[in-house]
XYZ file of C-alpha atoms in Angstrom:
683
model
C -7.365 -25.422 -40.290
C -8.189 -26.876 -37.069
C -4.736 -25.944 -35.743
C -4.931 -22.511 -37.121
C -8.253 -21.629 -35.708
C -7.183 -21.118 -32.189
C -4.590 -18.638 -33.141
C -7.190 -16.702 -35.435
C -9.320 -16.427 -32.445
C -6.361 -15.093 -30.107
C -5.550 -12.502 -32.984
C -9.127 -11.332 -32.957
C -9.213 -10.965 -29.266
C -6.021 -8.897 -29.485
C -7.513 -6.518 -31.818
C -10.370 -5.915 -29.446
C -8.712 -5.637 -26.052
C -6.218 -2.736 -25.730
C -2.899 -3.663 -24.616
C -1.607 -3.174 -21.040
C 0.249 0.074 -20.178
C -2.159 2.699 -21.375
C -3.415 5.055 -18.893
C -5.878 7.903 -18.655
C -4.876 11.632 -18.017
C -6.598 12.127 -14.860
C -5.454 10.248 -11.738
C -8.031 8.916 -9.281
C -5.335 8.625 -6.468
C -3.208 11.167 -4.875
C 0.598 10.310 -4.755
C 2.757 10.739 -1.618
C 4.151 13.922 -3.125
C 0.608 15.430 -3.632
C -0.440 14.448 0.078
C 2.976 15.804 1.399
C 2.294 19.317 0.210
C -1.381 19.462 0.843
C -1.625 17.674 4.147
C 1.752 17.355 5.822
C 3.634 20.223 4.783
C 4.667 20.998 8.308
C 7.099 17.942 8.142
C 9.335 19.944 5.625
C 8.896 23.405 6.702
C 12.076 25.175 7.745
C 13.943 22.197 7.022
C 17.230 21.564 5.061
C 16.438 18.713 2.859
C 18.332 16.100 0.843
C 16.105 14.419 -1.764
C 16.743 10.924 -3.272
C 14.875 10.992 -6.704
C 15.090 11.018 -10.439
C 12.635 11.626 -13.333
C 9.896 9.365 -11.721
C 9.806 11.733 -8.621
C 6.620 13.673 -9.622
C 3.256 14.488 -8.502
C -0.036 13.412 -9.892
C -0.031 16.385 -12.203
C 3.455 15.566 -13.575
C 5.292 18.502 -11.555
C 8.735 17.369 -10.193
C 9.192 17.252 -6.461
C 12.524 19.048 -7.004
C 10.698 21.929 -8.497
C 7.925 21.796 -5.828
C 10.534 22.203 -3.173
C 12.514 24.790 -4.983
C 9.412 26.864 -5.200
C 8.629 26.551 -1.690
C 10.408 29.303 0.172
C 10.124 27.581 3.614
C 12.140 24.568 2.439
C 15.895 24.578 1.605
C 17.016 21.935 -1.005
C 20.397 21.308 0.093
C 21.419 17.947 -1.864
C 20.125 15.503 -4.458
C 20.840 11.863 -4.314
C 20.123 9.656 -7.471
C 19.655 5.919 -8.048
C 21.027 3.937 -10.969
C 20.783 5.869 -14.331
C 21.007 9.200 -12.688
C 18.613 12.011 -12.072
C 17.167 12.120 -15.847
C 17.017 8.157 -15.967
C 19.087 7.928 -19.004
C 22.860 7.883 -17.812
C 24.622 4.694 -18.312
C 26.429 3.177 -15.424
C 29.864 3.903 -17.005
C 28.933 7.656 -17.769
C 27.317 8.264 -14.408
C 29.253 10.732 -12.329
C 29.359 9.958 -8.488
C 28.979 13.814 -7.715
C 28.675 17.048 -9.543
C 27.248 20.454 -9.042
C 23.750 20.607 -10.880
C 24.143 23.505 -13.452
C 20.274 24.548 -13.016
C 19.459 23.822 -9.484
C 22.735 24.870 -8.035
C 23.058 21.903 -5.593
C 25.371 19.012 -5.436
C 24.187 15.755 -6.901
C 25.278 12.443 -5.440
C 24.883 9.026 -6.850
C 23.986 6.227 -4.469
C 24.086 3.507 -7.199
C 27.064 1.841 -5.922
C 26.750 -0.861 -3.418
C 28.611 1.209 -0.722
C 28.317 4.883 -1.803
C 31.091 7.133 -0.453
C 29.614 10.403 0.774
C 31.431 13.196 2.791
C 30.026 12.849 6.539
C 29.590 16.740 6.168
C 26.981 16.368 3.497
C 24.479 14.216 5.438
C 25.226 15.834 8.765
C 24.177 19.274 7.458
C 20.711 18.070 6.523
C 17.492 18.190 8.755
C 15.594 15.445 6.800
C 16.106 12.803 4.017
C 13.456 12.610 1.479
C 12.747 9.797 -1.039
C 10.547 10.237 -4.182
C 11.162 7.294 -6.715
C 9.034 4.888 -8.595
C 10.064 1.356 -8.291
C 9.273 -1.397 -10.829
C 7.655 -4.073 -8.447
C 10.322 -6.894 -8.699
C 13.153 -7.984 -6.367
C 15.959 -7.180 -8.942
C 14.971 -3.595 -9.146
C 18.134 -1.429 -8.352
C 15.925 1.136 -6.698
C 15.608 -1.348 -3.680
C 19.228 -1.440 -3.184
C 19.420 2.421 -3.245
C 16.366 2.601 -0.875
C 18.141 0.461 1.801
C 21.395 2.365 1.245
C 19.618 5.644 2.259
C 17.794 4.088 5.248
C 21.195 2.984 6.339
C 22.453 6.533 5.810
C 19.581 7.680 8.028
C 20.406 5.489 10.647
C 24.092 6.061 10.710
C 23.852 9.934 10.866
C 20.729 9.931 13.018
C 18.544 11.612 10.316
C 14.745 11.327 9.994
C 13.766 9.700 6.492
C 10.426 10.407 4.814
C 9.366 8.342 1.837
C 6.736 9.646 -0.654
C 4.600 6.766 -1.729
C 4.036 5.360 -5.289
C 1.851 2.365 -6.589
C 3.519 -0.821 -7.096
C 3.246 -1.166 -11.072
C 2.857 -5.130 -10.707
C -0.100 -4.792 -8.263
C -0.310 -4.880 -4.336
C -1.629 -8.622 -4.355
C 0.894 -10.086 -6.939
C 3.236 -11.864 -4.485
C 4.956 -15.086 -6.090
C 8.368 -16.539 -6.905
C 11.304 -17.974 -4.978
C 11.964 -16.174 -1.623
C 15.659 -14.892 -1.370
C 17.734 -16.860 1.030
C 20.166 -14.910 3.539
C 23.133 -16.510 1.780
C 22.286 -15.045 -1.647
C 22.086 -11.255 -0.899
C 23.336 -9.120 -3.585
C 22.642 -5.682 -5.359
C 19.777 -7.646 -7.253
C 18.270 -9.030 -4.075
C 18.794 -6.927 -0.998
C 16.243 -8.594 1.438
C 14.481 -11.773 2.084
C 11.579 -10.820 -0.475
C 10.151 -13.051 -3.454
C 10.538 -12.224 -7.165
C 7.339 -10.129 -6.899
C 6.590 -8.700 -3.329
C 3.362 -6.745 -3.788
C 4.607 -3.804 -1.666
C 4.648 -0.055 -2.517
C 8.064 1.692 -1.971
C 6.775 3.204 1.210
C 5.752 -0.438 2.654
C 9.247 -1.685 1.394
C 10.954 1.154 3.499
C 9.119 0.030 6.498
C 10.014 -3.757 5.944
C 13.644 -2.862 5.315
C 13.823 -0.844 8.321
C 12.812 -3.745 10.679
C 16.486 -4.905 10.620
C 17.887 -1.384 10.686
C 15.781 0.789 13.196
C 16.251 4.073 11.528
C 13.714 7.004 12.001
C 11.615 6.095 8.825
C 8.007 7.395 8.169
C 5.839 7.293 4.901
C 3.584 9.673 3.388
C 0.992 7.457 2.018
C -1.108 7.677 -1.174
C -4.847 8.938 -0.864
C -7.399 6.801 -2.553
C -5.274 3.850 -3.281
C -6.379 0.196 -2.637
C -4.185 -2.855 -2.496
C -5.733 -4.658 -5.400
C -5.780 -1.478 -7.723
C -3.786 -1.785 -10.828
C -1.536 0.943 -12.103
C -4.043 1.401 -15.033
C -6.735 1.970 -12.529
C -4.839 4.773 -10.861
C -4.964 6.677 -14.245
C -1.493 8.001 -13.432
C 0.838 8.669 -16.278
C 3.702 6.049 -16.723
C 6.946 7.625 -16.620
C 9.768 4.941 -17.715
C 12.043 4.337 -14.564
C 15.102 3.170 -16.518
C 16.059 2.931 -20.441
C 15.043 -0.793 -20.755
C 11.423 0.047 -19.584
C 9.916 2.445 -22.117
C 6.310 1.500 -21.142
C 4.508 -0.242 -18.500
C 4.063 -3.277 -20.531
C 7.872 -3.788 -20.617
C 7.950 -3.377 -16.749
C 5.340 -6.189 -16.425
C 6.951 -8.572 -19.103
C 10.566 -8.036 -17.547
C 10.598 -10.820 -14.958
C 9.061 -13.666 -17.215
C 11.528 -12.837 -20.067
C 14.678 -12.227 -18.043
C 14.703 -15.055 -15.410
C 16.940 -16.987 -17.814
C 19.641 -14.481 -17.924
C 22.853 -16.286 -17.296
C 21.741 -19.265 -19.466
C 21.375 -19.320 -23.332
C 17.635 -18.469 -22.834
C 17.408 -14.865 -23.960
C 14.894 -11.996 -24.634
C 14.247 -9.305 -27.132
C 11.971 -6.523 -28.234
C 11.601 -5.075 -24.700
C 11.022 -8.548 -23.292
C 8.338 -9.301 -25.679
C 10.070 -12.332 -27.130
C 11.794 -15.224 -25.200
C 13.653 -18.216 -26.749
C 16.772 -19.935 -27.280
C 18.716 -22.602 -29.271
C 16.944 -26.111 -29.428
C 13.392 -24.837 -28.651
C 10.411 -25.954 -30.801
C 8.381 -22.779 -31.046
C 5.165 -24.255 -31.771
C 5.490 -26.858 -28.878
C 6.866 -24.268 -26.603
C 3.570 -22.051 -27.132
C 1.330 -25.078 -26.847
C 2.967 -25.967 -23.483
C 2.752 -22.489 -22.055
C -0.780 -21.829 -23.369
C -1.896 -25.382 -22.383
C -0.842 -24.145 -18.512
C -3.641 -21.707 -18.687
C -1.432 -18.912 -17.043
C -3.626 -16.083 -15.992
C -3.841 -13.004 -18.228
C -1.191 -13.918 -20.955
C -0.973 -15.710 -24.384
C 1.919 -16.935 -26.268
C 2.574 -17.127 -29.898
C 5.156 -19.289 -31.466
C 7.918 -17.291 -33.280
C 11.379 -18.234 -34.419
C 14.078 -15.653 -34.201
C 17.434 -16.392 -36.187
C 18.275 -19.806 -35.443
C 16.366 -19.982 -32.010
C 12.948 -21.025 -31.281
C 10.739 -18.952 -29.034
C 7.396 -17.151 -28.104
C 6.007 -13.696 -28.427
C 4.297 -13.023 -24.908
C 1.080 -10.721 -25.042
C -0.389 -9.675 -21.869
C -4.118 -9.943 -22.029
C -5.207 -8.730 -18.665
C -2.819 -6.979 -16.426
C -4.941 -7.401 -13.204
C -4.631 -11.337 -13.690
C -1.052 -11.456 -15.073
C 1.286 -12.994 -12.636
C 4.809 -12.033 -13.729
C 6.863 -14.434 -11.408
C 4.824 -17.472 -11.845
C 4.766 -17.028 -15.629
C 8.603 -16.645 -15.570
C 8.889 -19.872 -13.674
C 6.887 -21.857 -16.379
C 8.617 -20.116 -19.107
C 12.003 -21.274 -17.797
C 10.742 -24.837 -16.773
C 9.491 -25.594 -20.254
C 12.238 -24.031 -22.037
C 14.707 -26.478 -19.976
C 12.379 -29.409 -20.684
C 12.650 -28.628 -24.593
C 16.364 -27.672 -24.893
C 18.011 -28.993 -21.816
C 20.076 -25.753 -21.449
C 22.950 -25.972 -18.936
C 22.335 -24.289 -15.696
C 25.249 -22.176 -14.421
C 27.103 -23.615 -11.338
C 29.126 -21.973 -8.479
C 32.501 -21.266 -9.774
C 35.886 -22.952 -8.653
C 36.431 -19.791 -6.591
C 33.281 -20.538 -4.761
C 31.544 -17.481 -6.133
C 27.717 -17.892 -6.411
C 26.672 -17.849 -10.008
C 24.716 -14.834 -11.278
C 21.710 -17.145 -12.177
C 21.455 -18.198 -8.539
C 21.880 -14.764 -7.246
C 18.951 -13.688 -9.345
C 16.881 -16.488 -8.131
C 17.744 -15.805 -4.636
C 18.460 -19.568 -4.222
C 20.453 -22.406 -5.605
C 17.439 -24.636 -5.217
C 15.630 -23.447 -8.421
C 18.692 -24.375 -10.575
C 18.844 -27.882 -9.133
C 15.210 -28.564 -9.731
C 15.383 -27.234 -13.455
C 18.419 -29.291 -13.882
C 16.114 -32.383 -12.702
C 13.442 -31.298 -15.266
C 11.029 -30.776 -12.701
C 7.723 -29.571 -13.860
C 6.831 -25.827 -13.086
C 4.164 -27.069 -10.597
C 6.838 -29.074 -8.652
C 8.969 -26.094 -8.605
C 6.190 -23.800 -7.285
C 5.302 -26.449 -4.515
C 9.075 -26.383 -3.546
C 9.041 -22.524 -2.656
C 5.270 -22.343 -1.375
C 6.348 -22.684 2.344
C 8.866 -19.869 2.149
C 6.291 -17.741 0.285
C 3.702 -18.246 2.944
C 6.325 -17.345 5.533
C 6.963 -14.189 3.821
C 3.287 -13.056 3.536
C 3.265 -13.431 7.316
C 6.531 -11.473 7.698
C 5.438 -8.630 5.471
C 1.969 -8.313 7.191
C 2.967 -5.559 9.932
C 4.409 -3.272 7.350
C 1.353 -2.980 4.863
C -0.266 0.281 4.537
C -3.189 -0.326 2.108
C -6.084 -2.786 2.209
C -9.220 -3.201 -0.077
C -10.861 0.091 1.559
C -9.515 3.327 -0.237
C -6.770 4.607 2.039
C -7.118 8.343 3.112
C -4.153 9.379 5.441
C -4.555 11.462 8.499
C -0.839 11.034 9.645
C 2.360 9.819 8.012
C 2.898 6.176 8.685
C 5.779 4.838 10.894
C 6.333 1.731 12.636
C 8.622 2.139 15.647
C 9.826 -1.532 16.064
C 13.213 -2.563 17.652
C 15.752 -3.387 14.975
C 15.772 -7.379 14.506
C 19.200 -8.514 13.723
C 19.536 -10.648 10.495
C 18.991 -14.233 10.794
C 22.185 -16.350 10.585
C 23.116 -17.350 7.077
C 20.882 -20.190 5.826
C 18.126 -19.740 8.472
C 14.824 -18.342 7.783
C 13.656 -15.268 9.617
C 11.704 -15.931 12.933
C 8.948 -13.383 12.833
C 5.792 -14.867 13.486
C 2.641 -14.120 11.594
C 0.331 -11.475 13.243
C -2.707 -13.602 14.068
C -5.901 -12.738 12.031
C -8.707 -11.359 14.305
C -11.608 -13.701 14.519
C -15.038 -12.794 15.006
C -15.345 -12.973 18.813
C -17.725 -15.131 20.885
C -19.085 -13.178 23.296
C -15.995 -11.120 24.809
C -13.440 -10.625 21.977
C -10.600 -13.132 22.008
C -7.202 -11.471 23.161
C -4.727 -11.685 20.505
C -1.515 -13.429 21.110
C 1.302 -11.056 21.967
C 3.651 -10.141 19.124
C 7.172 -9.431 20.315
C 7.778 -6.911 17.904
C 5.001 -4.542 19.150
C 5.126 -2.175 22.148
C 3.433 -3.553 25.189
C 0.437 -1.970 26.988
C -0.060 -2.684 30.527
C -3.476 -3.856 31.458
C -5.990 -1.008 32.012
C -8.254 -1.289 35.027
C -10.951 1.107 34.844
C -11.580 3.244 38.114
C -15.086 3.242 39.734
C -17.344 6.017 38.380
C -16.877 8.088 41.452
C -13.146 7.992 41.391
C -12.717 8.712 37.691
C -10.525 11.944 36.946
C -12.385 15.259 36.729
C -12.317 16.708 33.504
C -9.994 19.826 33.025
C -11.498 23.186 33.240
C -10.207 24.080 29.741
C -13.279 22.166 28.375
C -11.397 20.134 25.794
C -13.814 17.859 24.356
C -13.234 14.180 22.810
C -15.901 12.723 20.389
C -15.252 9.187 20.300
C -16.919 7.702 17.066
C -17.231 4.190 15.754
C -18.021 3.476 12.242
C -19.596 0.427 10.463
C -21.475 -1.441 13.412
C -23.506 -2.862 15.071
C -21.368 -6.125 15.478
C -20.354 -8.614 17.889
C -17.657 -6.313 19.064
C -20.178 -3.471 19.918
C -21.003 -4.860 23.658
C -17.497 -4.650 24.589
C -17.277 -1.225 23.435
C -20.382 -0.363 25.323
C -19.004 -1.892 28.583
C -15.874 0.113 28.434
C -17.673 3.331 27.804
C -20.247 2.404 30.698
C -17.038 1.649 33.179
C -15.542 5.120 32.358
C -18.733 7.075 32.166
C -17.767 8.212 28.493
C -20.276 8.933 25.691
C -19.646 8.170 22.056
C -21.232 8.388 18.722
C -21.854 5.240 16.483
C -22.102 5.496 12.647
C -24.373 2.725 11.736
C -24.248 0.750 8.465
C -27.671 -0.208 7.486
C -27.172 -3.720 6.409
C -25.846 -4.716 9.879
C -29.117 -3.651 11.484
C -31.088 -6.841 11.055
C -30.339 -9.248 13.964
C -28.831 -6.464 16.004
C -31.691 -4.361 16.925
C -31.231 -5.044 20.689
C -27.539 -3.733 20.558
C -28.950 -0.553 18.658
C -31.551 -0.100 21.466
C -28.827 -0.385 24.049
C -26.556 2.184 22.316
C -29.453 4.728 22.772
C -30.555 3.874 26.169
C -27.086 4.495 27.420
C -26.822 7.917 26.195
C -24.810 7.641 23.044
C -25.538 9.226 19.745
C -26.187 7.316 16.403
C -25.561 8.555 12.926
C -26.025 6.905 9.431
C -23.120 5.513 7.382
C -25.123 4.316 4.419
C -26.982 0.881 3.942
C -24.249 -0.700 1.718
C -20.872 0.951 2.255
C -20.329 0.087 -1.225
C -18.094 2.796 -2.936
C -18.867 1.412 -6.373
C -22.691 2.041 -6.090
C -22.765 5.053 -3.569
C -20.705 7.445 -5.435
C -22.129 6.586 -8.941
C -24.482 9.625 -8.350
C -26.205 11.915 -6.036
C -29.462 10.026 -6.370
C -27.543 6.713 -5.693
C -25.949 8.033 -2.506
C -29.209 9.113 -0.898
C -31.179 6.136 -1.922
C -28.479 3.974 -0.178
C -28.140 6.482 2.804
C -31.814 6.701 3.528
C -32.379 3.241 3.089
C -29.980 2.574 6.086
C -31.567 5.309 7.844
C -35.021 3.811 7.698
C -33.782 0.526 9.295
C -32.216 2.428 12.104
C -35.353 4.586 12.646
C -37.426 1.282 12.497
C -35.261 -0.235 15.228
C -34.849 2.788 17.573
C -37.691 5.225 16.641
C -35.010 7.801 15.994
C -34.934 9.991 12.765
C -31.429 10.693 11.965
C -29.608 13.817 10.780
C -26.017 12.905 11.473
C -24.269 10.891 8.847
C -20.546 10.128 7.914
C -19.422 9.543 4.387
C -17.621 6.312 3.690
C -14.108 7.414 2.900
C -14.793 10.982 4.577
C -16.171 14.143 2.916
C -12.788 14.936 1.265
C -12.415 11.519 -0.319
C -11.173 11.280 -4.048
C -12.145 7.734 -4.569
C -15.702 9.097 -5.746
C -14.021 10.409 -8.810
C -13.369 6.833 -9.812
C -16.776 5.718 -9.590
C -19.026 8.639 -10.410
C -20.991 8.444 -13.482
C -18.978 10.294 -16.382
C -22.223 11.193 -18.172
C -23.161 13.293 -15.134
C -19.920 14.402 -13.456
C -16.388 15.476 -14.115
C -13.494 16.204 -11.962
C -14.600 19.928 -11.630
C -18.262 19.317 -11.151
C -17.814 15.895 -9.242
C -20.395 13.752 -7.445
C -19.227 14.835 -3.922
C -19.934 18.431 -4.517
C -23.477 17.490 -5.576
C -23.837 15.192 -2.695
C -22.928 17.907 -0.276
C -25.151 20.373 -1.754
C -28.107 18.004 -1.635
C -27.359 17.042 2.050
C -27.733 20.560 2.985
C -31.084 20.924 1.282
C -32.113 17.866 3.265
C -30.931 18.905 6.671
C -28.207 16.568 7.104
C -25.194 17.259 9.175
C -21.865 15.236 8.072
C -19.370 14.535 10.566
C -15.446 13.965 9.531
C -12.546 13.342 12.071
C -9.208 14.694 12.856
C -7.836 11.724 14.757
C -7.817 8.161 13.804
C -6.565 4.727 15.352
C -5.657 3.624 11.950
C -7.742 0.346 12.206
C -9.105 0.830 8.783
C -5.836 -0.038 7.222
C -5.845 -3.582 8.025
C -7.623 -6.273 10.130
C -4.092 -7.599 11.280
C -3.197 -4.991 13.818
C -2.836 -5.076 17.624
C -4.337 -2.979 20.322
C -0.768 -1.253 20.961
C -0.992 -0.281 17.059
C -4.430 1.383 17.534
C -3.300 3.212 20.672
C -0.051 4.334 19.302
C -1.696 6.037 16.284
C -4.013 8.123 18.690
C -1.100 9.009 21.038
C 0.856 10.391 17.914
C -1.795 12.530 16.750
C -3.343 14.036 19.880
C -1.587 17.304 20.577
C -3.303 20.338 22.247
C -6.568 20.508 20.039
C -9.540 21.900 21.811
C -12.048 19.421 20.143
C -11.141 16.120 18.631
C -13.279 13.796 16.816
C -11.695 10.339 16.977
C -12.334 7.746 14.162
C -12.491 3.904 15.126
C -14.194 1.031 13.632
C -16.856 -1.468 14.992
C -16.892 -4.740 13.280
C -16.220 -8.519 13.914
C -12.647 -7.945 12.691
C -11.805 -5.034 15.030
C -11.462 -6.772 18.275
C -8.148 -4.977 18.788
C -9.967 -1.572 18.814
C -12.177 -2.780 21.622
C -9.128 -3.981 23.427
C -7.335 -0.571 23.145
C -10.194 1.583 24.151
C -9.656 1.795 27.772
C -5.948 2.780 27.145
C -7.256 5.477 24.718
C -9.886 6.876 27.238
C -7.333 7.003 30.207
C -4.821 8.791 27.830
C -7.430 11.466 26.907
C -8.571 11.899 30.444
C -4.999 12.532 31.394
C -4.808 15.138 28.664
C -7.736 16.763 30.077
C -10.439 15.855 27.700
C -14.050 15.228 28.620
C -16.172 12.795 26.463
C -19.433 13.692 24.676
C -21.629 12.305 22.029
C -21.950 14.588 18.999
C -25.001 16.825 19.188
C -27.239 17.219 16.284
C -27.575 20.926 16.442
C -23.764 21.906 16.233
C -22.646 22.135 12.742
C -19.203 22.976 13.552
C -18.199 19.406 14.351
C -18.428 18.527 10.642
C -15.486 20.974 10.029
C -13.056 19.822 12.859
C -10.751 18.412 10.024
């Protein structure tokens, strides 16, 4: 009875907790395809487009991007390109046509599933833009990654811009684990030096792959997405990307169950069952459950003459597919001593080593090393990858709301010689400055900005007569970085507006007084900046905002009317946190807050230009400056969003260059007046 009791408890848990893979009907984020048509439609207007897609290329409402383009009279769909399994996701490799004329759409369809697809040059040359809209599965073996790299190479070869519409990583954005592929083991199942789970979206992967190609690649990001958001939390409907992945659960179980392919360890039931000859099922389950692998439990189950386990994911947020796969394989080897496939007499690398991305794991398994020892073996390479991927990440822990498509114009880095690790250094984490913020070490992959020397006040450029106005705004302070920002503004005679987070006021009262004394404006940015509590209800929002405003008034004597919404006035993240008893998608919390703010006499301020420093703390002054240069055209009024916190030293470092650039464009600088409501509608 004692042995049976733990399993009865687990069965009880399984009846209470719903299985991973279910999702609600209403998405709380916008996919890249949604954002393309609502914010960046000008990127496809009057363009001849070639689209790489399949059945997963839909927007948040489930409408195909093919149909969206065909309904749009300003865009001409000239060609469709497909990954493995074809346009419908059901075609087998042997049945896939390399090219055909679509019977409904009337456009040619070309398969890019082959390692080196042969396309007529005239096809690509006739296009103005290559567009990508596909959902990937989050693991290194996904054939979509090979196709993505192929289309980037085509864009480079034919000098065509490539635009990727982003989708979530179904395994999560922080799930990075497993052996990192070595250069000598590149294959269609591993096209770059990434681990088994890379934690990157399809857009981030495109930027990462492009570091060694140098094509004109841009990404239309998702809106409202955060790095730690699970696919279930997006509330998107799951569309199976391939026949073997009928649901989200099978996608998550794939790596743990399939790492043994090429050996006599096999899987069944859409990767739910794992086992092989010579395995004691009960002992196998005990070893795996005893390892306390996060988010998963194992039940002993014999199948035919093989012993094995049935895997049940309990918590998709905690589940680690690559780590689980290493433990599954290592314990199976200890129990059954299955043979490890070796390089053949023709010196051809075994499929097992190609899937692992290295021959080191096979050697460790053969020596019956523990899974912990195997993890320790690849840990240094994993840490190096985390450093390598850092500049290409779009999302962090704040919900992301794009203002421009993302592109990283880095010089193409040639691949490292076979057997060597890439030499990209880790972008340094910005540390809280002591006094003047510390200069970041130079990143050789980033564009250089010459040191800016501010002119004396009497020699500063005279604003152009066109009366173009730039409103520089800084969110989240005051902080240790604020004094450097103020020094730069003073040297250039520029005025700005600071949106203050109330919890940062205690201890920084003198900085606040200096902001006011030097002629800058101050607005509220709530007390907590905590989306979960702020956007629960209208009353919760104003209680939080006015708590912060009270601290600001106490320090400065100024009663605030200006404020900025965390995430902006058009955010959709509030839908995720609003009280469902009070609000729904049609009558939402943001509408209630805006109505109430008008009654209370508040003026909210958005922005139409940003330096992008909300995306990450690992960015450079060059990154921030480049973002602003890309967005400033000939607007009469611009509101520039920047951030002021201990991790935003690079923003302060970029400010002299931003000011000089805007002066050259003919802008004068002003703080936002409280009596002009038009500023809140600049977006």
